[in-house]
Amino acid sequence: MDAFTIDWDARRVTCPRGVHSSGWTPATDDRGTSFVKVAFSAADCQACPHRPNCAGPTAKQRSMTFKARDEYIALQAARQRQTTAEFLGLYVLRAGVEATKSRGVRAFHLRRSRYFGHAKTHLQHVATAAAMNLVRLVHWTLGDTPADTRRSHLARLVRAQAVS
């Protein structure tokens, strides 16, 4: 999708090979969210040597769906912001929170409340947080160290290449 160029005013999309889309259809889903459907000509796509990678191994033509203009531009700006050093510095903090939430869901079944009502559910969450801290304290007292994060073979290979 990033390789394609969207011309909002002309209502067309240009593929990396310079071919323009043949259809542009604004639509709205059942939740009222606006989006745009774009299709390329089957004749153009059939002749393209990149069709299997672009449209899919069995598709005859490329079709795309993306958000309406304002939402699309905001999404692209957010994706650009995610690549900045400032964002990565903030995300380090969030990664720790995400790990804690994941542990709560997996080990302490935080997705389900055993009780009805806000007050009782809140009490369950507080008790679960206390239990998580108690388990961490026991592991720390016993000298258990957390397991290293698993790395894929590809990630290890890339790191080895960068070091050498």
PDB file of C-alpha atoms in Angstrom, residues 70-159:
ATOM      1  CA  ASP A  70      -8.885  12.882   6.684  1.00  0.00           C
ATOM      2  CA  GLU A  71      -8.613   9.566   8.517  1.00  0.00           C
ATOM      3  CA  TYR A  72      -6.048   8.247   6.049  1.00  0.00           C
ATOM      4  CA  ILE A  73      -3.837  11.337   6.413  1.00  0.00           C
ATOM      5  CA  ALA A  74      -4.106  11.191  10.211  1.00  0.00           C
ATOM      6  CA  LEU A  75      -3.175   7.496  10.181  1.00  0.00           C
ATOM      7  CA  GLN A  76      -0.133   8.131   7.995  1.00  0.00           C
ATOM      8  CA  ALA A  77       0.972  10.977  10.290  1.00  0.00           C
ATOM      9  CA  ALA A  78       0.638   8.688  13.310  1.00  0.00           C
ATOM     10  CA  ARG A  79       2.701   5.998  11.570  1.00  0.00           C
ATOM     11  CA  GLN A  80       5.404   8.571  10.793  1.00  0.00           C
ATOM     12  CA  ARG A  81       5.404   9.696  14.434  1.00  0.00           C
ATOM     13  CA  GLN A  82       5.989   6.094  15.532  1.00  0.00           C
ATOM     14  CA  THR A  83       9.391   6.135  13.842  1.00  0.00           C
ATOM     15  CA  THR A  84      10.710   9.102  15.852  1.00  0.00           C
ATOM     16  CA  ALA A  85      13.136   8.748  18.759  1.00  0.00           C
ATOM     17  CA  GLU A  86      10.719  10.610  21.049  1.00  0.00           C
ATOM     18  CA  PHE A  87       7.948   8.067  20.400  1.00  0.00           C
ATOM     19  CA  LEU A  88      10.288   5.122  20.896  1.00  0.00           C
ATOM     20  CA  GLY A  89      11.372   6.597  24.228  1.00  0.00           C
ATOM     21  CA  LEU A  90       7.754   6.811  25.361  1.00  0.00           C
ATOM     22  CA  TYR A  91       6.949   3.350  24.033  1.00  0.00           C
ATOM     23  CA  VAL A  92       9.629   1.769  26.228  1.00  0.00           C
ATOM     24  CA  LEU A  93       7.425   2.661  29.190  1.00  0.00           C
ATOM     25  CA  ARG A  94       4.319   1.291  27.498  1.00  0.00           C
ATOM     26  CA  ALA A  95       6.058  -1.985  26.669  1.00  0.00           C
ATOM     27  CA  GLY A  96       6.468  -2.676  30.396  1.00  0.00           C
ATOM     28  CA  VAL A  97       2.800  -1.946  31.012  1.00  0.00           C
ATOM     29  CA  GLU A  98       1.794  -4.202  28.120  1.00  0.00           C
ATOM     30  CA  ALA A  99       3.885  -7.045  29.555  1.00  0.00           C
ATOM     31  CA  THR A 100       2.201  -6.624  32.935  1.00  0.00           C
ATOM     32  CA  LYS A 101      -1.253  -6.626  31.355  1.00  0.00           C
ATOM     33  CA  SER A 102      -0.377  -9.699  29.307  1.00  0.00           C
ATOM     34  CA  ARG A 103       0.781 -11.533  32.436  1.00  0.00           C
ATOM     35  CA  GLY A 104      -2.443 -10.562  34.206  1.00  0.00           C
ATOM     36  CA  VAL A 105      -4.547 -11.905  31.363  1.00  0.00           C
ATOM     37  CA  ARG A 106      -2.604 -15.148  30.919  1.00  0.00           C
ATOM     38  CA  ALA A 107      -1.891 -16.081  34.537  1.00  0.00           C
ATOM     39  CA  PHE A 108      -4.677 -14.348  36.449  1.00  0.00           C
ATOM     40  CA  HIS A 109      -7.586 -14.403  33.946  1.00  0.00           C
ATOM     41  CA  LEU A 110      -8.142 -10.632  33.945  1.00  0.00           C
ATOM     42  CA  ARG A 111     -10.422 -10.680  30.889  1.00  0.00           C
ATOM     43  CA  ARG A 112     -13.340 -12.055  32.877  1.00  0.00           C
ATOM     44  CA  SER A 113     -14.924 -10.667  35.984  1.00  0.00           C
ATOM     45  CA  ARG A 114     -16.296 -13.147  38.480  1.00  0.00           C
ATOM     46  CA  TYR A 115     -18.713 -10.554  39.809  1.00  0.00           C
ATOM     47  CA  PHE A 116     -21.479  -8.239  38.664  1.00  0.00           C
ATOM     48  CA  GLY A 117     -21.290  -4.519  39.280  1.00  0.00           C
ATOM     49  CA  HIS A 118     -18.578  -1.917  39.116  1.00  0.00           C
ATOM     50  CA  ALA A 119     -17.606  -1.996  42.794  1.00  0.00           C
ATOM     51  CA  LYS A 120     -17.138  -5.767  42.965  1.00  0.00           C
ATOM     52  CA  THR A 121     -15.286  -5.865  39.665  1.00  0.00           C
ATOM     53  CA  HIS A 122     -12.981  -3.088  40.882  1.00  0.00           C
ATOM     54  CA  LEU A 123     -12.333  -5.061  44.075  1.00  0.00           C
ATOM     55  CA  GLN A 124     -11.418  -8.105  41.962  1.00  0.00           C
ATOM     56  CA  HIS A 125      -8.966  -6.016  39.914  1.00  0.00           C
ATOM     57  CA  VAL A 126      -7.324  -4.610  43.041  1.00  0.00           C
ATOM     58  CA  ALA A 127      -7.038  -8.088  44.565  1.00  0.00           C
ATOM     59  CA  THR A 128      -5.587  -9.441  41.312  1.00  0.00           C
ATOM     60  CA  ALA A 129      -3.015  -6.635  41.188  1.00  0.00           C
ATOM     61  CA  ALA A 130      -2.035  -7.422  44.794  1.00  0.00           C
ATOM     62  CA  ALA A 131      -1.732 -11.117  43.923  1.00  0.00           C
ATOM     63  CA  MET A 132       0.472 -10.298  40.912  1.00  0.00           C
ATOM     64  CA  ASN A 133       2.745  -8.195  43.120  1.00  0.00           C
ATOM     65  CA  LEU A 134       2.871 -10.974  45.727  1.00  0.00           C
ATOM     66  CA  VAL A 135       3.881 -13.526  43.087  1.00  0.00           C
ATOM     67  CA  ARG A 136       6.592 -11.163  41.817  1.00  0.00           C
ATOM     68  CA  LEU A 137       7.839 -10.652  45.385  1.00  0.00           C
ATOM     69  CA  VAL A 138       8.041 -14.412  45.977  1.00  0.00           C
ATOM     70  CA  HIS A 139       9.962 -14.942  42.732  1.00  0.00           C
ATOM     71  CA  TRP A 140      12.320 -12.072  43.589  1.00  0.00           C
ATOM     72  CA  THR A 141      12.883 -13.487  47.106  1.00  0.00           C
ATOM     73  CA  LEU A 142      13.666 -16.923  45.669  1.00  0.00           C
ATOM     74  CA  GLY A 143      16.142 -15.366  43.257  1.00  0.00           C
ATOM     75  CA  ASP A 144      14.246 -16.349  40.125  1.00  0.00           C
ATOM     76  CA  THR A 145      15.212 -14.307  37.119  1.00  0.00           C
ATOM     77  CA  PRO A 146      12.773 -13.609  34.301  1.00  0.00           C
ATOM     78  CA  ALA A 147      13.334 -15.527  31.097  1.00  0.00           C
ATOM     79  CA  ASP A 148      14.996 -13.672  28.250  1.00  0.00           C
ATOM     80  CA  THR A 149      12.736 -12.523  25.471  1.00  0.00           C
ATOM     81  CA  ARG A 150      12.736 -15.048  22.673  1.00  0.00           C
ATOM     82  CA  ARG A 151      14.310 -13.921  19.421  1.00  0.00           C
ATOM     83  CA  SER A 152      13.511 -15.395  16.070  1.00  0.00           C
ATOM     84  CA  HIS A 153      16.240 -17.039  14.035  1.00  0.00           C
ATOM     85  CA  LEU A 154      16.077 -14.158  11.549  1.00  0.00           C
ATOM     86  CA  ALA A 155      16.478 -11.535  14.307  1.00  0.00           C
ATOM     87  CA  ARG A 156      19.504 -13.372  15.701  1.00  0.00           C
ATOM     88  CA  LEU A 157      21.010 -13.624  12.227  1.00  0.00           C
ATOM     89  CA  VAL A 158      20.507  -9.907  11.544  1.00  0.00           C
ATOM     90  CA  ARG A 159      22.061  -9.018  14.904  1.00  0.00           C
TER      91      ARG A 159
END
